[in-house]
Amino acid sequence: MSNLNQLDIQSLLAGYEKKQFTVSEVAESCLKIIGEKNAKLNALLEISSEKVMKRAKELDGQGSSSGKLKLYGVPIAIKDNFLVKGWQCTAGSKILEGYRSPYTATSVKRLEEAGALIIGKANCDEFAMGSSNENSAYGPCRNPWDLERVPGGSSGGSAAAVAASMCPAALGTDTGGSIRQPASLCGLVGVKPSYGRVSRYGIVSYASSLDQVGPLSQTVWDSARVLEVMSGFDPHDATTSKMAVPDFTQSLRETSLSQVTLGIAPAWLEGVDSDVKKAFDASIDALKKSGAKIIEVDLPRTRYSLSVYYLIAPSEASSNLARFDGVHYGFRAKDFTDSETLYRLSRGQGFGKEVKLRIMLGTYALSAGYYDAFYLKATQVRRLIQQDFEDAHKKCDAVLVPTSPSTAFKLGEKSDDPLKMYLSDIFTLPVNLAGLPGISVPCGLDQQGLPIGLQMIGRPFDEAKLLQIAKSHEQIHGVLKRP
Ligand code: GLN
């Protein structure tokens, strides 16, 4: 069988079951396309045919038990801010150049225990700060739909790898939109689970009260499968929930929309590109025709999300990134004379521009005299944003909004203007602030043929319902073909 790299997870598992191909054959097919496409796309920062083929052969040896393993022989790319033992972990930063992971993140470990095959480490914005992947110290990643355009960020490499059929799924992290926005710009499904659903142990912390791990894939079923494998309590992460993890793929069998109420917030949609708005409206109409009840909801305080996020996230980042000092990890500047210059030079030369900007912002917001006015105030407004969603979710099962106000933009188009860039996440940030699950699903193409994403925002820990609604939408629209 040719083009094994193009199969989604569900088809791969079915093929293994029928012994139509081996894991080694699938791995070779993925590596071949990576070899052909990665130089242009720069989606993967570390590729190791040796590690991949060794693991593939191991999995082939376990073939008889394959049915029990939920991700048997499934190639998955991992964003380069996850630790995976033996692989590099740069978080897209020069300060971690050459750093090798001493252990494996819980989420990735669970994937491996379920039989997954790690195919490579994916490019990302430095320390996951960005919306275009242009902040990577290892060069930008490009969008497989149009090489002149960005794949979104910060999990741009993860999205580009899946969209380019290098693998059927990838892991990303989402602090303010970094899974959903690139999924939207690359025509994929991307899930940010509820805060506490998936362990953060072994990921490079950006803003600890917002960071979550999640999947990107071509179909809803595939994301559901990856999510159910990696979710659940982890003794290594005190913020993970002990709540039971439903069998998400099983629950996709019930997808009737007749009992479903969906909320839209018209006031929120101002400033959205007209093609995006059109596709959004068409999706709402289609869901309505299929039986969903559509109501209007009001989320008055979400308009403060950008300000709140850009106080909380940099504040937490400035504290988390204090550990990169040239002593403990990675890059150390030369020519230092004492410990003070060692820190200053290593951080000065190791961090990129955007990261420095955020550290300065965060340090300022946390400093004595400003803490109450900025950081504390932001956490109070955050609570109000959460309240808005609580109120909305009393009336509807999910709130629907475009994932991003525009489709993929050109490289360089927003990189000189931080505010313009920050605005790409206007619809995703509030979801992290409220700790809710959010999913982006493809809902059409704009006039240039670029994918548009629809975001659904669910109740806390009700990923099952959210995935069901997403699946219904996919049944109406069909699965978007990769470019
Ligand atoms: N673009 C946002 C930021 O730069 C969100 C990034 C993310 O979710 N990691 O902070």
Short mmCIF file of C-alpha atoms and ligand atoms in Angstrom, two decimals:
data_model
loop_
_atom_site.label_atom_id
_atom_site.label_comp_id
_atom_site.label_asym_id
_atom_site.label_seq_id
_atom_site.Cartn_x
_atom_site.Cartn_y
_atom_site.Cartn_z
CA MET A 1 0.00 0.00 0.00
CA SER A 2 1.39 3.40 -0.86
CA ASN A 3 0.95 6.72 0.90
CA LEU A 4 0.66 5.19 4.36
CA ASN A 5 1.68 8.60 5.71
CA GLN A 6 -1.67 9.98 4.58
CA LEU A 7 -3.82 7.66 6.69
CA ASP A 8 -5.57 9.06 9.74
CA ILE A 9 -5.34 7.28 13.10
CA GLN A 10 -8.58 5.40 12.73
CA SER A 11 -7.57 4.02 9.32
CA LEU A 12 -4.10 3.15 10.55
CA LEU A 13 -5.48 1.15 13.48
CA ALA A 14 -7.91 -0.67 11.18
CA GLY A 15 -5.08 -1.47 8.75
CA TYR A 16 -2.85 -2.85 11.51
CA GLU A 17 -5.73 -4.97 12.75
CA LYS A 18 -6.07 -6.54 9.30
CA LYS A 19 -2.30 -6.86 8.99
CA GLN A 20 -2.30 -4.78 5.82
CA PHE A 21 1.02 -3.15 6.69
CA THR A 22 3.63 -3.02 9.44
CA VAL A 23 4.67 -0.19 11.73
CA SER A 24 8.04 -0.10 9.97
CA GLU A 25 6.34 0.46 6.63
CA VAL A 26 4.27 3.29 8.06
CA ALA A 27 7.33 4.82 9.71
CA GLU A 28 9.29 4.64 6.45
CA SER A 29 6.48 6.31 4.57
CA CYS A 30 6.34 9.17 7.11
CA LEU A 31 10.11 9.57 7.14
CA LYS A 32 10.14 9.69 3.35
CA ILE A 33 7.67 12.57 3.18
CA ILE A 34 9.49 14.33 6.02
CA GLY A 35 12.70 13.98 4.00
CA GLU A 36 10.98 15.53 0.99
CA LYS A 37 9.12 18.35 2.69
CA ASN A 38 10.81 19.36 5.89
CA ALA A 39 13.61 21.44 4.38
CA LYS A 40 11.00 23.83 2.97
CA LEU A 41 8.49 23.73 5.81
CA ASN A 42 10.85 23.60 8.79
CA ALA A 43 8.08 21.85 10.71
CA LEU A 44 10.33 19.44 12.58
CA LEU A 45 13.46 20.54 14.43
CA GLU A 46 14.72 17.08 15.26
CA ILE A 47 14.25 14.04 13.06
CA SER A 48 15.88 10.75 13.92
CA SER A 49 15.27 7.89 11.48
CA GLU A 50 17.41 5.76 13.73
CA LYS A 51 15.25 6.25 16.84
CA VAL A 52 12.04 6.02 14.83
CA MET A 53 12.95 2.80 13.00
CA LYS A 54 14.24 1.17 16.17
CA ARG A 55 10.96 1.83 17.93
CA ALA A 56 8.94 0.79 14.84
CA LYS A 57 10.70 -2.58 14.80
CA GLU A 58 10.00 -3.02 18.51
CA LEU A 59 6.33 -2.34 17.86
CA ASP A 60 6.28 -4.76 14.93
CA GLY A 61 7.56 -7.38 17.37
CA GLN A 62 4.54 -6.75 19.62
CA GLY A 63 2.15 -7.06 16.68
CA SER A 64 0.02 -9.76 18.28
CA SER A 65 -1.05 -7.50 21.16
CA SER A 66 -1.65 -4.54 18.86
CA GLY A 67 -5.44 -4.58 19.33
CA LYS A 68 -5.10 -3.75 23.02
CA LEU A 69 -2.95 -0.71 22.40
CA LYS A 70 -5.03 2.34 21.66
CA LEU A 71 -2.36 4.09 19.59
CA TYR A 72 -0.46 1.10 18.29
CA GLY A 73 2.01 2.19 15.62
CA VAL A 74 0.59 5.72 15.35
CA PRO A 75 3.27 8.29 14.41
CA ILE A 76 2.96 11.45 16.49
CA ALA A 77 5.06 14.63 16.34
CA ILE A 78 5.76 16.33 19.66
CA LYS A 79 6.21 20.08 20.06
CA ASP A 80 9.75 20.92 21.06
CA ASN A 81 8.72 22.16 24.50
CA PHE A 82 7.96 18.62 25.76
CA LEU A 83 10.62 16.46 27.32
CA VAL A 84 10.97 13.13 25.55
CA LYS A 85 13.88 11.12 26.89
CA GLY A 86 16.80 11.06 24.49
CA TRP A 87 15.34 13.75 22.25
CA GLN A 88 16.25 17.44 22.25
CA CYS A 89 14.03 19.98 23.96
CA THR A 90 14.78 23.54 22.86
CA ALA A 91 11.34 25.14 23.31
CA GLY A 92 12.34 27.06 20.16
CA SER A 93 14.98 28.97 22.13
CA LYS A 94 18.70 29.40 21.69
CA ILE A 95 19.05 29.22 25.45
CA LEU A 96 18.17 25.50 25.31
CA GLU A 97 20.21 24.69 22.20
CA GLY A 98 21.56 21.17 22.43
CA TYR A 99 19.61 20.35 25.59
CA ARG A 100 18.64 16.68 25.81
CA SER A 101 15.63 15.54 27.81
CA PRO A 102 16.54 13.48 30.89
CA TYR A 103 13.01 12.04 31.24
CA THR A 104 9.70 11.91 29.38
CA ALA A 105 6.63 14.13 29.96
CA THR A 106 3.67 12.23 31.42
CA SER A 107 1.45 12.99 28.41
CA VAL A 108 4.03 11.59 25.99
CA LYS A 109 4.78 8.64 28.25
CA ARG A 110 1.10 7.69 28.16
CA LEU A 111 1.08 7.90 24.37
CA GLU A 112 4.12 5.65 24.20
CA GLU A 113 2.60 3.17 26.61
CA ALA A 114 -0.40 3.02 24.29
CA GLY A 115 1.91 2.10 21.40
CA ALA A 116 2.51 5.48 19.77
CA LEU A 117 5.62 6.13 17.72
CA ILE A 118 7.29 9.49 18.30
CA ILE A 119 8.20 10.76 14.83
CA GLY A 120 10.05 14.00 15.66
CA LYS A 121 10.20 17.24 17.64
CA ALA A 122 8.14 20.06 16.18
CA ASN A 123 9.10 23.69 15.68
CA CYS A 124 7.40 26.34 17.83
CA ASP A 125 7.63 29.96 18.90
CA GLU A 126 10.28 30.51 21.55
CA PHE A 127 8.89 29.33 24.90
CA ALA A 128 5.50 29.11 23.17
CA MET A 129 5.28 32.90 22.96
CA GLY A 130 3.74 33.80 19.64
CA SER A 131 0.99 33.20 17.12
CA SER A 132 2.95 32.63 13.93
CA ASN A 133 5.96 30.44 14.73
CA GLU A 134 8.15 33.35 13.58
CA ASN A 135 9.65 33.73 17.05
CA SER A 136 11.49 30.42 16.83
CA ALA A 137 15.27 30.70 17.20
CA TYR A 138 15.48 27.93 14.59
CA GLY A 139 13.71 29.82 11.83
CA PRO A 140 10.04 30.16 10.98
CA CYS A 141 7.88 27.26 9.98
CA ARG A 142 5.73 27.55 6.87
CA ASN A 143 2.11 26.70 6.19
CA PRO A 144 1.67 23.66 3.91
CA TRP A 145 -1.42 25.35 2.38
CA ASP A 146 0.73 28.27 1.16
CA LEU A 147 4.45 28.45 1.78
CA GLU A 148 4.41 32.26 1.89
CA ARG A 149 2.17 32.12 4.94
CA VAL A 150 2.56 31.27 8.60
CA PRO A 151 1.10 28.07 10.06
CA GLY A 152 0.01 29.96 13.18
CA GLY A 153 1.58 29.51 16.55
CA SER A 154 2.95 28.75 18.87
CA SER A 155 2.45 25.07 17.96
CA GLY A 156 3.09 25.89 14.29
CA GLY A 157 5.42 22.97 13.62
CA SER A 158 2.94 20.50 15.10
CA ALA A 159 0.17 21.84 12.85
CA ALA A 160 2.35 22.01 9.74
CA ALA A 161 3.61 18.45 10.28
CA VAL A 162 0.07 17.06 10.39
CA ALA A 163 -1.18 19.25 7.54
CA ALA A 164 1.76 18.10 5.40
CA SER A 165 0.87 14.45 6.13
CA MET A 166 4.15 13.81 7.93
CA CYS A 167 2.08 12.16 10.67
CA PRO A 168 -1.62 11.80 11.53
CA ALA A 169 -1.41 13.69 14.83
CA ALA A 170 0.81 15.91 16.92
CA LEU A 171 0.93 17.29 20.44
CA GLY A 172 0.96 20.97 21.17
CA THR A 173 0.59 23.19 24.20
CA ASP A 174 -2.01 25.92 24.47
CA THR A 175 -1.61 28.85 26.86
CA GLY A 176 -3.73 31.36 24.97
CA GLY A 177 -4.58 29.62 21.70
CA SER A 178 -1.43 27.84 20.59
CA ILE A 179 -3.18 24.61 19.62
CA ARG A 180 -6.48 25.96 18.30
CA GLN A 181 -5.13 28.88 16.26
CA PRO A 182 -2.55 26.85 14.27
CA ALA A 183 -5.14 24.08 13.86
CA SER A 184 -7.45 26.69 12.38
CA LEU A 185 -4.80 28.18 10.06
CA CYS A 186 -3.74 24.72 8.85
CA GLY A 187 -7.20 23.18 8.42
CA LEU A 188 -7.03 20.75 11.33
CA VAL A 189 -8.86 19.74 14.47
CA GLY A 190 -7.13 20.99 17.64
CA VAL A 191 -8.21 20.55 21.24
CA LYS A 192 -7.31 22.53 24.32
CA PRO A 193 -8.64 20.44 27.19
CA SER A 194 -9.93 21.83 30.49
CA TYR A 195 -7.20 23.11 32.76
CA GLY A 196 -6.14 20.11 34.84
CA ARG A 197 -7.29 17.44 32.38
CA VAL A 198 -3.82 16.60 31.04
CA SER A 199 -0.61 16.58 33.04
CA ARG A 200 1.86 19.39 32.45
CA TYR A 201 4.69 17.39 33.98
CA GLY A 202 7.64 17.45 31.60
CA ILE A 203 6.58 20.42 29.49
CA VAL A 204 8.54 23.65 29.56
CA SER A 205 6.38 26.00 31.61
CA TYR A 206 5.27 29.25 30.04
CA ALA A 207 2.34 30.48 32.20
CA SER A 208 1.52 27.68 34.61
CA SER A 209 -2.06 28.69 35.40
CA LEU A 210 -2.94 28.71 31.69
CA ASP A 211 -0.79 26.03 29.99
CA GLN A 212 -2.49 22.87 28.76
CA VAL A 213 -1.39 19.99 26.55
CA GLY A 214 -3.59 18.84 23.66
CA PRO A 215 -3.75 17.08 20.29
CA LEU A 216 -3.89 18.28 16.68
CA SER A 217 -5.19 15.90 14.04
CA GLN A 218 -7.15 15.65 10.83
CA THR A 219 -10.35 14.26 12.37
CA VAL A 220 -12.34 14.65 15.57
CA TRP A 221 -12.13 10.92 16.32
CA ASP A 222 -8.32 11.05 16.14
CA SER A 223 -8.10 13.94 18.59
CA ALA A 224 -10.56 12.17 20.90
CA ARG A 225 -8.38 9.07 20.87
CA VAL A 226 -5.13 10.90 21.66
CA LEU A 227 -6.88 12.91 24.37
CA GLU A 228 -8.40 9.91 26.12
CA VAL A 229 -5.02 8.18 26.25
CA MET A 230 -3.14 11.06 27.84
CA SER A 231 -5.80 12.56 30.14
CA GLY A 232 -6.16 12.02 33.86
CA PHE A 233 -4.58 12.51 37.24
CA ASP A 234 -0.81 12.52 37.51
CA PRO A 235 0.90 12.51 40.91
CA HIS A 236 3.68 14.59 39.32
CA ASP A 237 1.31 17.48 38.58
CA ALA A 238 -0.73 18.69 41.54
CA THR A 239 -3.02 20.69 39.24
CA THR A 240 -4.30 17.59 37.41
CA SER A 241 -7.85 16.59 38.24
CA LYS A 242 -8.88 13.26 39.75
CA MET A 243 -12.08 13.40 37.76
CA ALA A 244 -12.74 10.20 35.77
CA VAL A 245 -11.72 10.30 32.12
CA PRO A 246 -14.57 9.23 29.83
CA ASP A 247 -13.94 7.04 26.84
CA PHE A 248 -14.07 9.95 24.41
CA THR A 249 -14.05 7.89 21.20
CA GLN A 250 -16.81 5.67 22.54
CA SER A 251 -18.95 8.70 23.34
CA LEU A 252 -18.63 9.87 19.71
CA ARG A 253 -21.12 7.19 18.74
CA GLU A 254 -23.88 9.40 20.06
CA THR A 255 -23.88 12.53 18.01
CA SER A 256 -27.46 13.68 17.79
CA LEU A 257 -27.83 17.45 17.83
CA SER A 258 -31.49 17.38 18.81
CA GLN A 259 -30.82 17.94 22.51
CA VAL A 260 -27.97 20.39 21.95
CA THR A 261 -28.09 24.14 22.55
CA LEU A 262 -25.35 26.31 21.09
CA GLY A 263 -24.63 29.88 22.10
CA ILE A 264 -23.38 32.66 19.86
CA ALA A 265 -22.30 36.09 21.06
CA PRO A 266 -22.91 38.53 18.18
CA ALA A 267 -21.17 41.43 19.93
CA TRP A 268 -18.02 39.37 20.03
CA LEU A 269 -17.82 39.00 16.27
CA GLU A 270 -17.02 42.56 15.29
CA GLY A 271 -13.83 42.97 13.32
CA VAL A 272 -13.85 39.45 11.93
CA ASP A 273 -12.78 39.03 8.26
CA SER A 274 -15.78 38.75 5.99
CA ASP A 275 -14.90 35.28 4.64
CA VAL A 276 -14.47 34.01 8.19
CA LYS A 277 -17.79 35.51 9.21
CA LYS A 278 -19.51 33.93 6.20
CA ALA A 279 -18.15 30.48 6.95
CA PHE A 280 -19.07 30.89 10.61
CA ASP A 281 -22.65 31.88 9.78
CA ALA A 282 -22.97 29.01 7.31
CA SER A 283 -21.81 26.54 9.98
CA ILE A 284 -24.33 27.87 12.47
CA ASP A 285 -27.09 27.52 9.87
CA ALA A 286 -26.09 23.96 9.08
CA LEU A 287 -25.99 22.99 12.76
CA LYS A 288 -29.40 24.52 13.22
CA LYS A 289 -30.82 22.63 10.25
CA SER A 290 -29.46 19.43 11.79
CA GLY A 291 -31.42 19.99 14.97
CA ALA A 292 -29.31 22.13 17.27
CA LYS A 293 -30.97 24.99 19.08
CA ILE A 294 -29.13 28.28 18.60
CA ILE A 295 -29.39 31.04 21.21
CA GLU A 296 -27.63 34.34 21.82
CA VAL A 297 -25.44 34.73 24.87
CA ASP A 298 -23.67 37.71 26.32
CA LEU A 299 -20.05 37.58 27.41
CA PRO A 300 -19.54 41.23 28.33
CA ARG A 301 -16.24 40.90 30.13
CA THR A 302 -14.42 38.81 27.53
CA ARG A 303 -13.46 42.13 25.93
CA TYR A 304 -10.89 42.54 28.69
CA SER A 305 -9.25 39.21 27.87
CA LEU A 306 -6.35 40.59 25.88
CA SER A 307 -5.31 43.01 28.64
CA VAL A 308 -5.81 40.40 31.36
CA TYR A 309 -3.91 37.73 29.48
CA TYR A 310 -0.99 40.04 28.69
CA LEU A 311 -0.58 40.76 32.38
CA ILE A 312 -1.02 37.24 33.74
CA ALA A 313 0.91 35.28 31.10
CA PRO A 314 4.05 37.49 31.11
CA SER A 315 3.98 37.66 34.92
CA GLU A 316 4.01 33.90 35.24
CA ALA A 317 6.54 33.65 32.42
CA SER A 318 8.93 36.08 34.07
CA SER A 319 8.90 33.86 37.13
CA ASN A 320 9.09 30.53 35.25
CA LEU A 321 11.90 31.69 32.99
CA ALA A 322 14.09 32.74 35.91
CA ARG A 323 15.49 29.21 35.92
CA PHE A 324 17.31 29.80 32.61
CA ASP A 325 20.41 31.42 34.02
CA GLY A 326 23.29 29.86 32.10
CA VAL A 327 24.10 27.67 35.09
CA HIS A 328 21.46 24.96 35.19
CA TYR A 329 20.54 24.38 31.58
CA GLY A 330 21.68 24.80 28.01
CA PHE A 331 23.41 27.88 26.72
CA ARG A 332 26.14 29.66 28.70
CA ALA A 333 27.70 32.88 27.43
CA LYS A 334 31.47 33.13 27.21
CA ASP A 335 33.54 35.98 28.63
CA PHE A 336 31.75 36.34 31.94
CA THR A 337 33.73 37.63 34.87
CA ASP A 338 31.46 36.88 37.82
CA SER A 339 28.08 35.29 38.48
CA GLU A 340 26.16 38.48 37.78
CA THR A 341 27.66 38.86 34.28
CA LEU A 342 27.23 35.13 33.71
CA TYR A 343 23.46 35.50 34.23
CA ARG A 344 23.20 38.74 32.34
CA LEU A 345 25.18 37.65 29.29
CA SER A 346 23.66 34.17 29.11
CA ARG A 347 20.10 35.47 29.35
CA GLY A 348 20.87 38.48 27.14
CA GLN A 349 22.31 36.32 24.36
CA GLY A 350 20.14 33.23 24.91
CA PHE A 351 16.65 34.75 24.85
CA GLY A 352 15.03 36.25 21.77
CA LYS A 353 13.36 39.65 21.50
CA GLU A 354 9.76 38.65 22.23
CA VAL A 355 10.77 36.60 25.27
CA LYS A 356 12.74 39.52 26.70
CA LEU A 357 9.78 41.81 26.09
CA ARG A 358 7.50 39.48 28.03
CA ILE A 359 9.95 39.01 30.89
CA MET A 360 10.21 42.78 31.27
CA LEU A 361 6.43 43.21 31.12
CA GLY A 362 5.88 40.46 33.66
CA THR A 363 8.57 41.60 36.05
CA TYR A 364 7.14 45.09 35.97
CA ALA A 365 3.58 43.88 36.61
CA LEU A 366 4.72 41.84 39.60
CA SER A 367 6.99 44.43 41.17
CA ALA A 368 6.22 46.00 44.53
CA GLY A 369 3.89 48.95 44.14
CA TYR A 370 2.52 47.70 40.80
CA TYR A 371 1.38 44.23 41.83
CA ASP A 372 -2.01 45.41 43.14
CA ALA A 373 -2.67 47.68 40.20
CA PHE A 374 -1.73 45.16 37.51
CA TYR A 375 -1.32 41.51 38.42
CA LEU A 376 -3.88 41.39 41.21
CA LYS A 377 -6.42 43.39 39.22
CA ALA A 378 -5.93 41.09 36.24
CA THR A 379 -6.64 38.00 38.35
CA GLN A 380 -9.86 39.64 39.59
CA VAL A 381 -11.06 40.40 36.07
CA ARG A 382 -10.09 36.87 35.09
CA ARG A 383 -12.60 35.61 37.63
CA LEU A 384 -15.30 37.78 36.04
CA ILE A 385 -14.54 36.39 32.59
CA GLN A 386 -14.92 32.92 34.05
CA GLN A 387 -18.27 34.01 35.50
CA ASP A 388 -19.46 35.16 32.06
CA PHE A 389 -18.87 31.68 30.69
CA GLU A 390 -20.49 30.05 33.72
CA ASP A 391 -23.60 32.12 33.06
CA ALA A 392 -23.57 31.34 29.35
CA HIS A 393 -23.11 27.62 29.94
CA LYS A 394 -26.23 27.56 32.11
CA LYS A 395 -28.12 28.23 28.90
CA CYS A 396 -26.09 26.37 26.28
CA ASP A 397 -23.84 23.34 25.93
CA ALA A 398 -21.17 25.19 23.99
CA VAL A 399 -20.35 28.72 22.92
CA LEU A 400 -19.37 29.06 19.25
CA VAL A 401 -17.02 31.68 17.84
CA PRO A 402 -14.46 31.71 15.01
CA THR A 403 -11.11 30.40 16.21
CA SER A 404 -9.20 33.27 14.67
CA PRO A 405 -10.41 36.56 13.16
CA SER A 406 -8.49 35.86 9.93
CA THR A 407 -7.00 33.01 7.94
CA ALA A 408 -3.24 32.37 7.63
CA PHE A 409 -1.34 35.62 7.16
CA LYS A 410 1.92 36.19 5.28
CA LEU A 411 5.29 35.76 6.94
CA GLY A 412 6.44 39.12 8.23
CA GLU A 413 2.97 40.64 7.97
CA LYS A 414 2.49 41.08 11.72
CA SER A 415 5.93 40.47 13.15
CA ASP A 416 6.78 44.17 13.61
CA ASP A 417 3.62 44.97 15.50
CA PRO A 418 3.12 42.95 18.71
CA LEU A 419 -0.44 44.23 19.21
CA LYS A 420 -1.53 43.11 15.75
CA MET A 421 -0.02 39.70 16.46
CA TYR A 422 -1.64 39.49 19.90
CA LEU A 423 -5.03 40.18 18.34
CA SER A 424 -4.90 36.87 16.42
CA ASP A 425 -5.74 35.19 19.72
CA ILE A 426 -8.65 37.39 20.68
CA PHE A 427 -11.11 34.45 20.56
CA THR A 428 -8.89 31.85 22.16
CA LEU A 429 -7.36 33.68 25.16
CA PRO A 430 -10.58 33.90 27.21
CA VAL A 431 -10.93 30.11 27.13
CA ASN A 432 -7.57 29.65 28.86
CA LEU A 433 -8.35 32.39 31.35
CA ALA A 434 -11.55 30.52 32.24
CA GLY A 435 -9.85 27.08 32.25
CA LEU A 436 -12.42 25.67 29.82
CA PRO A 437 -12.12 23.08 27.06
CA GLY A 438 -12.05 24.47 23.52
CA ILE A 439 -11.85 22.78 20.15
CA SER A 440 -11.16 24.20 16.72
CA VAL A 441 -12.62 22.42 13.70
CA PRO A 442 -12.29 23.32 10.01
CA CYS A 443 -15.43 25.02 8.68
CA GLY A 444 -14.56 26.07 5.15
CA LEU A 445 -12.05 27.88 2.96
CA ASP A 446 -11.69 31.58 2.22
CA GLN A 447 -11.53 33.02 -1.30
CA GLN A 448 -7.83 32.25 -1.50
CA GLY A 449 -8.46 28.64 -0.59
CA LEU A 450 -7.11 28.96 2.96
CA PRO A 451 -8.75 27.05 5.82
CA ILE A 452 -11.09 28.70 8.32
CA GLY A 453 -11.60 27.40 11.85
CA LEU A 454 -14.69 27.27 14.07
CA GLN A 455 -14.16 27.18 17.81
CA MET A 456 -16.49 25.48 20.27
CA ILE A 457 -16.10 26.25 23.96
CA GLY A 458 -17.52 23.75 26.45
CA ARG A 459 -18.27 23.41 30.14
CA PRO A 460 -15.40 22.53 32.47
CA PHE A 461 -14.37 18.88 32.04
CA ASP A 462 -17.10 18.21 29.52
CA GLU A 463 -14.77 17.42 26.63
CA ALA A 464 -17.01 14.45 25.80
CA LYS A 465 -19.95 16.70 24.90
CA LEU A 466 -17.70 19.12 23.06
CA LEU A 467 -16.20 16.34 20.95
CA GLN A 468 -19.69 15.03 20.17
CA ILE A 469 -20.77 18.44 18.89
CA ALA A 470 -17.54 18.74 16.90
CA LYS A 471 -18.16 15.31 15.41
CA SER A 472 -21.69 16.29 14.37
CA HIS A 473 -20.24 19.34 12.66
CA GLU A 474 -17.69 17.14 10.91
CA GLN A 475 -20.44 14.81 9.72
CA ILE A 476 -22.21 17.77 8.14
CA HIS A 477 -19.08 19.30 6.60
CA GLY A 478 -17.02 16.22 5.82
CA VAL A 479 -13.38 15.85 6.81
CA LEU A 480 -11.22 18.56 5.26
CA LYS A 481 -8.64 17.07 2.90
CA ARG A 482 -5.04 17.98 3.65
CA PRO A 483 -3.38 20.16 0.96
N1 GLN B 1 -0.11 33.80 21.19
C1 GLN B 1 -0.26 33.75 22.62
C2 GLN B 1 1.01 34.20 23.28
O1 GLN B 1 1.91 34.54 22.57
C3 GLN B 1 -0.63 32.35 23.05
C4 GLN B 1 0.51 31.43 23.00
C5 GLN B 1 0.23 30.08 23.54
O2 GLN B 1 -0.92 29.66 23.63
N2 GLN B 1 1.29 29.40 23.94
O3 GLN B 1 1.12 34.22 24.46
#
